[in-house]
XYZ file of C-alpha atoms in Angstrom:
560
model
C 267.841 82.014 -3.013
C 269.771 84.380 -5.252
C 272.930 84.134 -7.282
C 275.728 84.470 -4.754
C 278.642 86.906 -4.757
C 281.914 85.005 -4.840
C 285.634 85.383 -5.546
C 287.826 82.906 -7.414
C 291.539 82.173 -7.498
C 293.591 79.556 -9.365
C 295.309 76.535 -7.803
C 298.379 75.440 -9.773
C 300.773 72.506 -9.513
C 304.082 72.469 -11.411
C 302.826 75.327 -13.554
C 299.590 73.501 -14.421
C 296.110 74.666 -13.372
C 294.586 71.796 -11.405
C 291.797 73.480 -9.460
C 289.958 76.710 -8.664
C 289.406 77.904 -5.110
C 286.137 79.815 -4.635
C 285.124 81.872 -1.603
C 281.327 81.947 -1.041
C 279.869 83.739 2.002
C 283.163 83.437 3.857
C 283.525 79.698 3.184
C 286.083 78.155 0.832
C 284.986 75.652 -1.798
C 286.971 73.863 -4.495
C 285.972 73.197 -8.054
C 287.531 69.738 -7.953
C 290.183 69.360 -5.267
C 293.529 67.599 -5.784
C 294.097 66.251 -9.300
C 291.059 68.082 -10.595
C 291.942 67.643 -14.261
C 292.095 63.861 -13.816
C 288.658 63.916 -12.205
C 287.250 65.774 -15.204
C 288.776 63.214 -17.592
C 287.215 60.422 -15.501
C 283.822 62.141 -15.588
C 283.955 62.526 -19.362
C 285.051 58.904 -19.698
C 281.607 57.742 -18.592
C 280.444 58.400 -22.142
C 283.119 56.377 -23.991
C 280.932 53.286 -24.291
C 277.752 55.098 -25.328
C 278.773 57.658 -27.972
C 275.163 58.081 -29.127
C 274.435 60.037 -25.919
C 274.471 63.836 -26.192
C 276.430 65.259 -23.252
C 275.105 68.307 -21.405
C 277.768 69.630 -19.035
C 276.606 71.774 -16.105
C 279.550 74.093 -15.526
C 282.562 74.386 -17.813
C 285.009 73.318 -15.092
C 288.693 73.441 -16.013
C 287.933 72.761 -19.654
C 289.460 69.256 -19.510
C 286.043 67.576 -19.515
C 284.955 69.620 -22.524
C 288.094 68.665 -24.427
C 287.603 64.976 -23.701
C 283.898 65.072 -24.637
C 284.631 66.777 -27.962
C 286.527 63.658 -28.997
C 283.125 61.925 -29.026
C 281.028 64.585 -30.715
C 279.018 67.735 -29.958
C 278.777 69.076 -26.416
C 276.283 71.419 -24.721
C 277.585 73.514 -21.850
C 275.168 75.085 -19.375
C 277.228 77.772 -17.614
C 276.230 81.233 -16.369
C 279.463 81.955 -14.473
C 281.915 83.718 -16.837
C 284.230 84.668 -13.968
C 285.201 81.037 -13.393
C 285.393 79.986 -17.044
C 287.573 82.981 -17.880
C 290.021 82.125 -15.089
C 290.225 78.455 -16.034
C 290.444 79.199 -19.755
C 287.398 77.039 -20.434
C 285.719 79.931 -22.198
C 288.025 79.292 -25.152
C 285.478 76.685 -26.227
C 282.667 79.233 -26.564
C 283.276 79.615 -30.281
C 283.987 75.944 -31.024
C 281.719 74.647 -33.848
C 280.850 71.505 -31.838
C 280.018 73.397 -28.626
C 276.650 74.888 -27.667
C 277.311 77.283 -24.768
C 274.123 78.260 -22.945
C 273.182 80.869 -20.352
C 270.206 83.228 -19.984
C 266.632 82.450 -18.958
C 266.001 78.758 -18.109
C 263.152 78.545 -20.618
C 265.416 79.816 -23.410
C 268.147 77.362 -22.380
C 265.699 74.440 -22.485
C 264.345 75.460 -25.878
C 267.871 75.739 -27.276
C 268.717 72.280 -25.918
C 265.627 70.807 -27.574
C 266.604 72.277 -30.925
C 270.225 71.139 -30.475
C 269.082 67.626 -29.576
C 266.943 67.393 -32.717
C 269.723 68.717 -34.958
C 272.122 66.120 -33.566
C 269.977 63.075 -34.199
C 267.552 63.217 -31.255
C 269.646 60.943 -29.026
C 269.188 60.868 -25.258
C 270.808 63.589 -23.197
C 273.540 62.650 -20.720
C 273.533 65.162 -17.858
C 276.978 65.773 -16.321
C 276.894 67.750 -13.102
C 279.838 69.656 -11.590
C 278.448 70.183 -8.063
C 280.098 73.487 -7.180
C 278.203 75.414 -9.849
C 274.965 74.535 -8.084
C 276.246 76.540 -5.105
C 277.085 79.597 -7.191
C 273.560 80.028 -8.593
C 271.365 77.300 -7.030
C 268.027 78.322 -8.565
C 269.243 78.699 -12.160
C 271.188 75.439 -12.403
C 268.672 73.401 -10.392
C 265.645 74.422 -12.462
C 267.343 73.476 -15.738
C 268.899 70.258 -14.403
C 265.716 69.090 -12.682
C 263.599 69.845 -15.719
C 265.882 67.789 -17.983
C 266.106 64.983 -15.438
C 262.319 64.778 -15.113
C 261.938 64.745 -18.869
C 264.296 61.822 -19.112
C 262.482 59.864 -16.391
C 259.085 60.511 -17.921
C 260.453 59.288 -21.265
C 258.665 62.210 -22.878
C 261.552 64.069 -24.472
C 261.865 67.811 -24.009
C 258.150 68.467 -23.376
C 258.374 69.422 -19.712
C 256.459 72.674 -20.167
C 253.747 70.817 -22.004
C 253.436 68.408 -19.069
C 252.835 71.240 -16.608
C 250.142 72.905 -18.736
C 247.499 70.539 -17.393
C 244.066 72.064 -16.538
C 243.528 72.960 -12.895
C 240.521 72.411 -10.593
C 238.901 69.709 -12.717
C 238.051 67.429 -9.780
C 235.474 67.885 -7.036
C 238.285 67.911 -4.461
C 241.395 69.813 -5.556
C 244.909 68.400 -5.250
C 247.300 70.415 -3.089
C 251.084 70.770 -3.033
C 251.964 71.796 0.545
C 255.259 73.505 1.377
C 255.956 71.936 4.758
C 258.046 73.299 7.620
C 257.760 72.593 11.346
C 255.721 75.559 12.606
C 252.419 76.408 14.217
C 249.520 75.392 11.959
C 251.432 73.161 9.510
C 250.555 70.018 11.464
C 246.946 71.157 11.807
C 246.685 71.696 8.051
C 247.999 68.221 7.257
C 245.641 66.604 9.798
C 242.653 68.537 8.456
C 243.498 67.603 4.864
C 243.582 63.940 5.915
C 240.195 64.175 7.623
C 238.683 65.955 4.628
C 240.015 63.328 2.245
C 241.919 65.934 0.214
C 244.711 64.550 -1.955
C 248.012 66.326 -1.242
C 251.770 66.009 -1.434
C 254.280 67.748 0.827
C 257.639 69.208 -0.139
C 259.853 69.994 2.854
C 261.297 73.495 2.833
C 264.017 73.037 5.439
C 264.727 75.092 8.553
C 267.189 77.679 7.236
C 266.653 81.264 6.114
C 266.595 79.953 2.538
C 265.011 76.782 1.215
C 266.995 73.579 1.559
C 269.185 72.281 -1.233
C 267.063 70.158 -3.557
C 263.783 71.976 -2.795
C 263.308 73.285 -6.341
C 264.173 69.883 -7.787
C 261.604 68.141 -5.564
C 259.035 70.819 -6.375
C 259.382 70.271 -10.119
C 259.242 66.486 -9.785
C 256.081 66.707 -7.701
C 254.383 69.055 -10.153
C 255.073 66.675 -13.052
C 254.108 63.498 -11.198
C 251.252 64.681 -8.944
C 249.832 67.571 -11.011
C 248.478 69.668 -8.124
C 245.805 72.329 -8.572
C 247.639 74.815 -6.376
C 250.451 75.175 -3.857
C 249.810 76.038 -0.190
C 252.203 77.546 2.323
C 252.070 79.219 5.745
C 253.553 82.693 6.280
C 255.062 82.628 2.763
C 257.483 79.861 3.778
C 259.662 78.922 0.810
C 259.014 82.196 -1.013
C 262.160 84.289 -1.456
C 262.179 88.090 -1.362
C 263.476 88.316 -4.914
C 260.380 86.532 -6.227
C 262.187 83.642 -7.934
C 259.829 80.994 -6.546
C 256.684 82.932 -7.435
C 258.131 83.545 -10.920
C 258.705 79.794 -11.258
C 255.153 79.043 -10.093
C 253.888 81.601 -12.596
C 255.737 79.806 -15.410
C 254.285 76.531 -14.158
C 250.845 78.211 -14.082
C 250.476 76.912 -10.517
C 248.529 79.208 -8.140
C 249.894 79.800 -4.640
C 247.830 80.192 -1.452
C 249.741 81.714 1.464
C 247.985 81.674 4.845
C 249.452 84.206 7.249
C 249.112 83.318 10.921
C 251.506 86.105 11.910
C 251.571 89.740 10.845
C 252.037 89.577 7.048
C 253.619 93.016 7.009
C 256.498 91.776 9.158
C 256.899 88.700 6.945
C 256.570 90.407 3.555
C 258.586 93.413 4.595
C 260.384 94.942 1.603
C 259.723 92.028 -0.736
C 260.958 93.391 -4.049
C 259.224 91.108 -6.547
C 256.043 89.536 -5.273
C 254.577 88.226 -8.589
C 250.980 88.553 -7.352
C 249.239 87.295 -10.506
C 248.710 83.719 -9.308
C 249.101 84.374 -5.571
C 246.298 84.540 -3.021
C 246.950 85.908 0.456
C 244.886 84.620 3.380
C 245.268 86.567 6.620
C 244.007 85.858 10.133
C 243.392 89.599 10.662
C 240.806 91.394 8.509
C 242.672 94.605 9.238
C 245.467 93.430 6.955
C 243.282 93.222 3.855
C 243.804 96.833 2.783
C 247.528 96.692 3.585
C 247.991 93.645 1.370
C 245.983 95.246 -1.433
C 248.214 98.317 -1.211
C 251.246 96.050 -1.415
C 250.093 94.828 -4.813
C 248.143 91.667 -4.043
C 244.803 91.506 -5.848
C 243.568 88.303 -4.214
C 243.422 88.865 -0.461
C 241.029 87.041 1.869
C 240.192 87.009 5.563
C 240.742 83.573 7.108
C 240.777 83.629 10.925
C 242.482 81.107 13.133
C 240.605 78.089 14.494
C 241.286 74.908 16.477
C 241.967 71.243 15.868
C 239.160 69.414 17.752
C 241.064 66.132 17.607
C 243.901 67.652 19.623
C 241.982 70.129 21.770
C 239.171 68.105 23.271
C 237.677 67.536 26.704
C 238.578 64.667 29.001
C 242.382 64.795 28.934
C 244.147 64.286 32.265
C 246.344 67.007 33.721
C 248.632 67.341 36.728
C 247.319 68.433 40.119
C 249.927 71.198 40.188
C 248.192 72.770 37.202
C 244.984 73.517 39.130
C 244.234 77.215 39.640
C 241.430 79.736 39.807
C 243.141 81.875 37.159
C 245.931 81.026 34.751
C 247.710 82.919 32.016
C 249.751 81.293 29.247
C 252.035 83.626 27.348
C 255.519 84.933 26.702
C 256.765 87.987 28.561
C 258.341 89.272 25.305
C 261.423 90.394 27.249
C 263.827 88.380 25.108
C 262.065 89.322 21.875
C 262.444 93.010 22.728
C 266.100 92.638 23.714
C 266.971 90.721 20.556
C 265.165 93.178 18.273
C 266.796 96.135 20.013
C 270.245 94.644 19.499
C 269.559 93.856 15.832
C 268.071 97.272 15.058
C 271.287 99.151 16.002
C 269.326 102.338 16.553
C 270.810 105.818 16.798
C 270.561 107.345 20.256
C 267.828 109.760 19.119
C 265.525 106.769 18.612
C 266.828 104.172 21.075
C 266.177 106.553 23.969
C 262.516 106.857 22.967
C 261.526 103.439 21.600
C 259.506 102.564 24.714
C 257.475 105.751 24.363
C 256.925 105.111 20.665
C 255.805 101.555 21.450
C 253.311 102.791 24.041
C 251.870 105.258 21.511
C 251.669 102.570 18.827
C 249.894 100.252 21.271
C 247.126 102.810 21.778
C 246.935 103.944 18.161
C 244.539 102.636 15.520
C 247.405 101.947 13.105
C 247.922 98.282 12.307
C 251.441 98.636 10.903
C 254.380 100.341 12.573
C 255.298 101.943 9.250
C 251.900 103.648 8.959
C 252.088 104.825 12.579
C 255.440 106.592 12.085
C 254.440 108.039 8.707
C 251.408 109.650 10.303
C 252.722 110.625 13.729
C 256.504 110.945 13.439
C 257.458 111.669 9.817
C 260.983 112.757 10.747
C 261.624 109.463 12.555
C 260.186 107.629 9.537
C 262.644 109.421 7.251
C 265.490 108.358 9.547
C 264.317 104.736 9.470
C 264.282 104.852 5.657
C 268.006 105.653 5.705
C 268.866 102.448 7.603
C 271.519 100.433 5.770
C 269.596 97.178 5.314
C 266.032 95.920 5.139
C 266.852 93.615 8.047
C 267.660 96.617 10.245
C 264.337 98.230 9.311
C 262.503 95.000 10.017
C 264.230 94.705 13.399
C 263.022 98.198 14.275
C 259.412 97.412 13.314
C 259.614 94.173 15.290
C 261.045 96.071 18.270
C 258.103 98.487 18.369
C 255.583 95.648 17.933
C 257.118 93.416 20.618
C 257.696 96.262 23.077
C 254.069 97.373 22.639
C 253.001 93.778 23.320
C 255.318 93.537 26.349
C 253.902 96.702 27.897
C 250.276 95.772 27.227
C 250.674 92.178 28.361
C 252.473 93.233 31.547
C 249.724 95.726 32.454
C 247.059 93.043 31.933
C 248.921 90.446 33.996
C 249.478 92.939 36.824
C 245.711 93.461 36.888
C 245.125 89.775 37.769
C 247.806 89.496 40.483
C 245.164 89.973 43.185
C 243.787 86.531 42.248
C 247.093 84.642 42.694
C 247.329 83.512 39.074
C 249.383 80.649 37.701
C 251.586 82.176 34.984
C 252.963 79.851 32.325
C 255.758 81.203 30.183
C 259.402 82.204 29.973
C 261.710 83.308 32.782
C 261.234 86.934 31.771
C 258.181 87.099 34.025
C 260.511 86.815 37.044
C 262.277 89.942 35.824
C 259.112 91.931 35.147
C 257.093 90.941 38.236
C 257.682 90.886 41.986
C 258.038 87.396 43.392
C 254.876 87.582 45.502
C 251.250 87.084 44.477
C 251.603 84.552 41.644
C 252.806 81.068 40.825
C 255.087 80.180 37.951
C 255.244 77.275 35.550
C 257.757 77.029 32.735
C 256.443 76.900 29.188
C 254.187 73.963 28.313
C 254.053 72.092 25.018
C 251.259 73.441 22.842
C 250.125 70.044 21.587
C 250.811 67.618 24.423
C 250.201 69.779 27.520
C 247.816 72.660 26.863
C 244.726 70.562 25.959
C 244.905 69.050 29.457
C 246.068 72.253 31.165
C 243.305 74.667 30.108
C 240.340 72.852 31.771
C 242.195 72.793 35.107
C 241.785 76.556 35.517
C 238.476 78.095 36.483
C 239.390 80.973 34.174
C 241.983 81.006 31.402
C 242.973 84.638 31.091
C 243.965 85.943 27.646
C 245.467 89.187 26.345
C 246.252 89.421 22.644
C 249.551 90.369 21.012
C 249.674 93.900 19.620
C 250.589 92.524 16.207
C 246.915 91.531 15.906
C 244.975 94.615 16.925
C 241.580 93.528 15.659
C 241.910 89.748 15.401
C 241.589 86.950 17.934
C 244.349 84.455 18.659
C 244.013 80.672 18.599
C 243.550 80.458 22.390
C 240.017 81.841 22.017
C 239.182 78.641 20.110
C 241.466 76.166 21.890
C 240.301 76.766 25.468
C 236.554 76.119 24.950
C 237.336 73.232 22.593
C 238.873 71.275 25.469
C 236.213 72.227 28.010
C 237.780 75.324 29.552
C 236.516 78.859 30.081
C 238.327 81.882 28.657
C 238.235 85.569 29.556
C 239.816 87.600 26.785
C 240.318 91.188 25.706
C 237.715 92.546 23.309
C 238.676 92.321 19.623
C 236.700 94.042 16.894
C 236.571 90.879 14.752
C 235.370 88.777 17.691
C 231.731 89.578 17.017
C 231.924 87.905 13.590
C 232.998 84.676 15.302
C 231.054 84.513 18.585
C 227.970 86.060 20.152
C 229.256 88.430 22.889
C 228.133 87.603 26.440
C 226.469 84.341 25.415
C 229.411 82.566 23.755
C 232.369 84.648 24.930
C 233.151 87.038 27.789
C 235.607 89.898 27.291
C 236.990 93.004 28.946
C 237.327 96.324 27.101
C 240.313 97.796 28.956
C 242.826 96.996 31.669
C 240.826 98.787 34.365
C 237.879 96.427 33.815
C 239.912 93.268 34.336
C 239.634 92.784 38.138
C 235.865 93.349 38.207
C 235.074 91.124 35.201
C 237.466 88.427 36.387
C 235.958 88.342 39.886
C 232.474 87.939 38.416
C 233.646 85.036 36.248
C 235.364 83.269 39.151
C 232.294 83.497 41.359
C 229.731 82.362 38.742
C 230.470 78.709 37.977
C 227.131 78.156 36.185
C 227.773 81.117 33.896
C 231.221 79.767 33.021
C 229.812 76.345 32.157
C 227.006 77.838 30.043
C 229.348 80.154 28.101
C 231.942 77.430 27.563
C 229.331 74.959 26.278
C 227.885 77.531 23.873
C 231.349 78.451 22.625
C 232.203 74.777 22.075
C 229.042 74.259 20.043
C 229.856 77.255 17.828
C 233.487 76.135 17.424
C 232.610 72.604 16.341
C 230.072 73.899 13.826
C 232.094 76.793 12.363
C 235.632 77.207 13.691
C 237.742 74.099 13.100
C 240.655 73.910 10.671
C 238.499 71.747 8.433
C 236.118 74.700 8.090
C 239.002 77.064 7.347
C 240.508 74.805 4.693
C 237.150 74.272 2.999
C 236.814 78.048 2.817
C 240.342 78.377 1.430
C 239.724 75.663 -1.177
C 236.501 77.332 -2.263
C 238.166 80.727 -2.696
C 241.089 79.227 -4.631
C 238.712 77.437 -6.994
C 236.583 80.554 -7.557
C 239.667 82.722 -8.058
C 241.844 80.491 -10.237
C 239.599 77.641 -11.398
């Protein structure tokens, strides 16, 4: 989250300022509402019976609260919003001898408050919160407020930064702070941590484009109370583009591990301040290592996908309607392409050719769309660089990636139509394919349905998204784990995970598909032998417990 752009206007009654109306992101908020000055007097009145408290007011408000508090003694005001205080007239207290007015870096504010507290007798701080200010600059106010609140609860005075200077990686098993959000892999990570006996705490991020309100506060509380060795997130969830969270983690001296299970280039696109010093990037695709190094990350590691053997295991019952010789589970990408095309708002010179560009990118060796256009279409790249927003540029890169995947996936699926496949996915397949020669099943739940579905096909057919040109997807692990057989497209990194032809069968190009697929369908003994060998390798090397142990080891060696 960043400090928001807002406009303010006064609300008067009988010539008296009683409120301030503030417009944030098209929504109207009020500083206090009706009878705002009375509310400030009431808030200040909480201190009447305990004058030894030192009031710290978050937001200057209408100035009424400040005036009332000054009757009791010195007042500290934490306020970084001069536009509001100038309108309300509260900034007239800036030069008052009993007022400490604070803005600037949170660390400087906290140090000034500590000195002020000592000068004024060392009494306890009374935090007074005017909620609206926490909407104007959520990160700034929340960090300071939460730090002071935690100090008060720990009964340790203003030594918060001393509390978070604890040594890391002192135990045999490290302690992990996990940024949790409902998404692929987050549940698997939590389950694997439980099975490994790793001590962890979760802080929920929320489902919005920015972290939920209270996230920073909960993060700081957990760091003080739990004292984790590092933080862990998936796909950089919780990390803002401006780098405020990574800056905070840097001040806390808390390393961050971010495991990317999608293309990190699409996620980290145009991040301005990445604060890489205490950040380690783990990517499922070894081809991304150089890209992440070029982006400024020093600590980049290959960590492929895997499976959860407690969820994907043999012996689960499926429906009779799921039985097939060949099945394919996957999205048509039709909606993803349409949505990205609409968001990209391309000029006609590009929109008329995006399908051709996507086809070229699909066949190219370039991992990122940006690198492909720089090398092959520099004039188009220059046009893309003039797009108004980073979001528009990201939409264009997504469009090329998803359209390349749509074209490739469609060509692979058409190659298996002669075997009357069962296709599981979105309705877009009805648009892309003729109605004859295949059966359709709407999307199945990854966790509750697929473990039982995969073994009911003689062959589970797989073709990998073009966002992962050298890596394997999780299906390569999931299908054998539950007793099924998979035929997949060849991936360069596959040979580091399985022995070709003895643990996995693959096709090299679309033309090979019918011949290889027919051989697999006819040879039941071969399928059983390959599937059993793959399962043995998966259980010994490719579970999420194995991946997390590798991640923990690299974090300890890097930051311990």
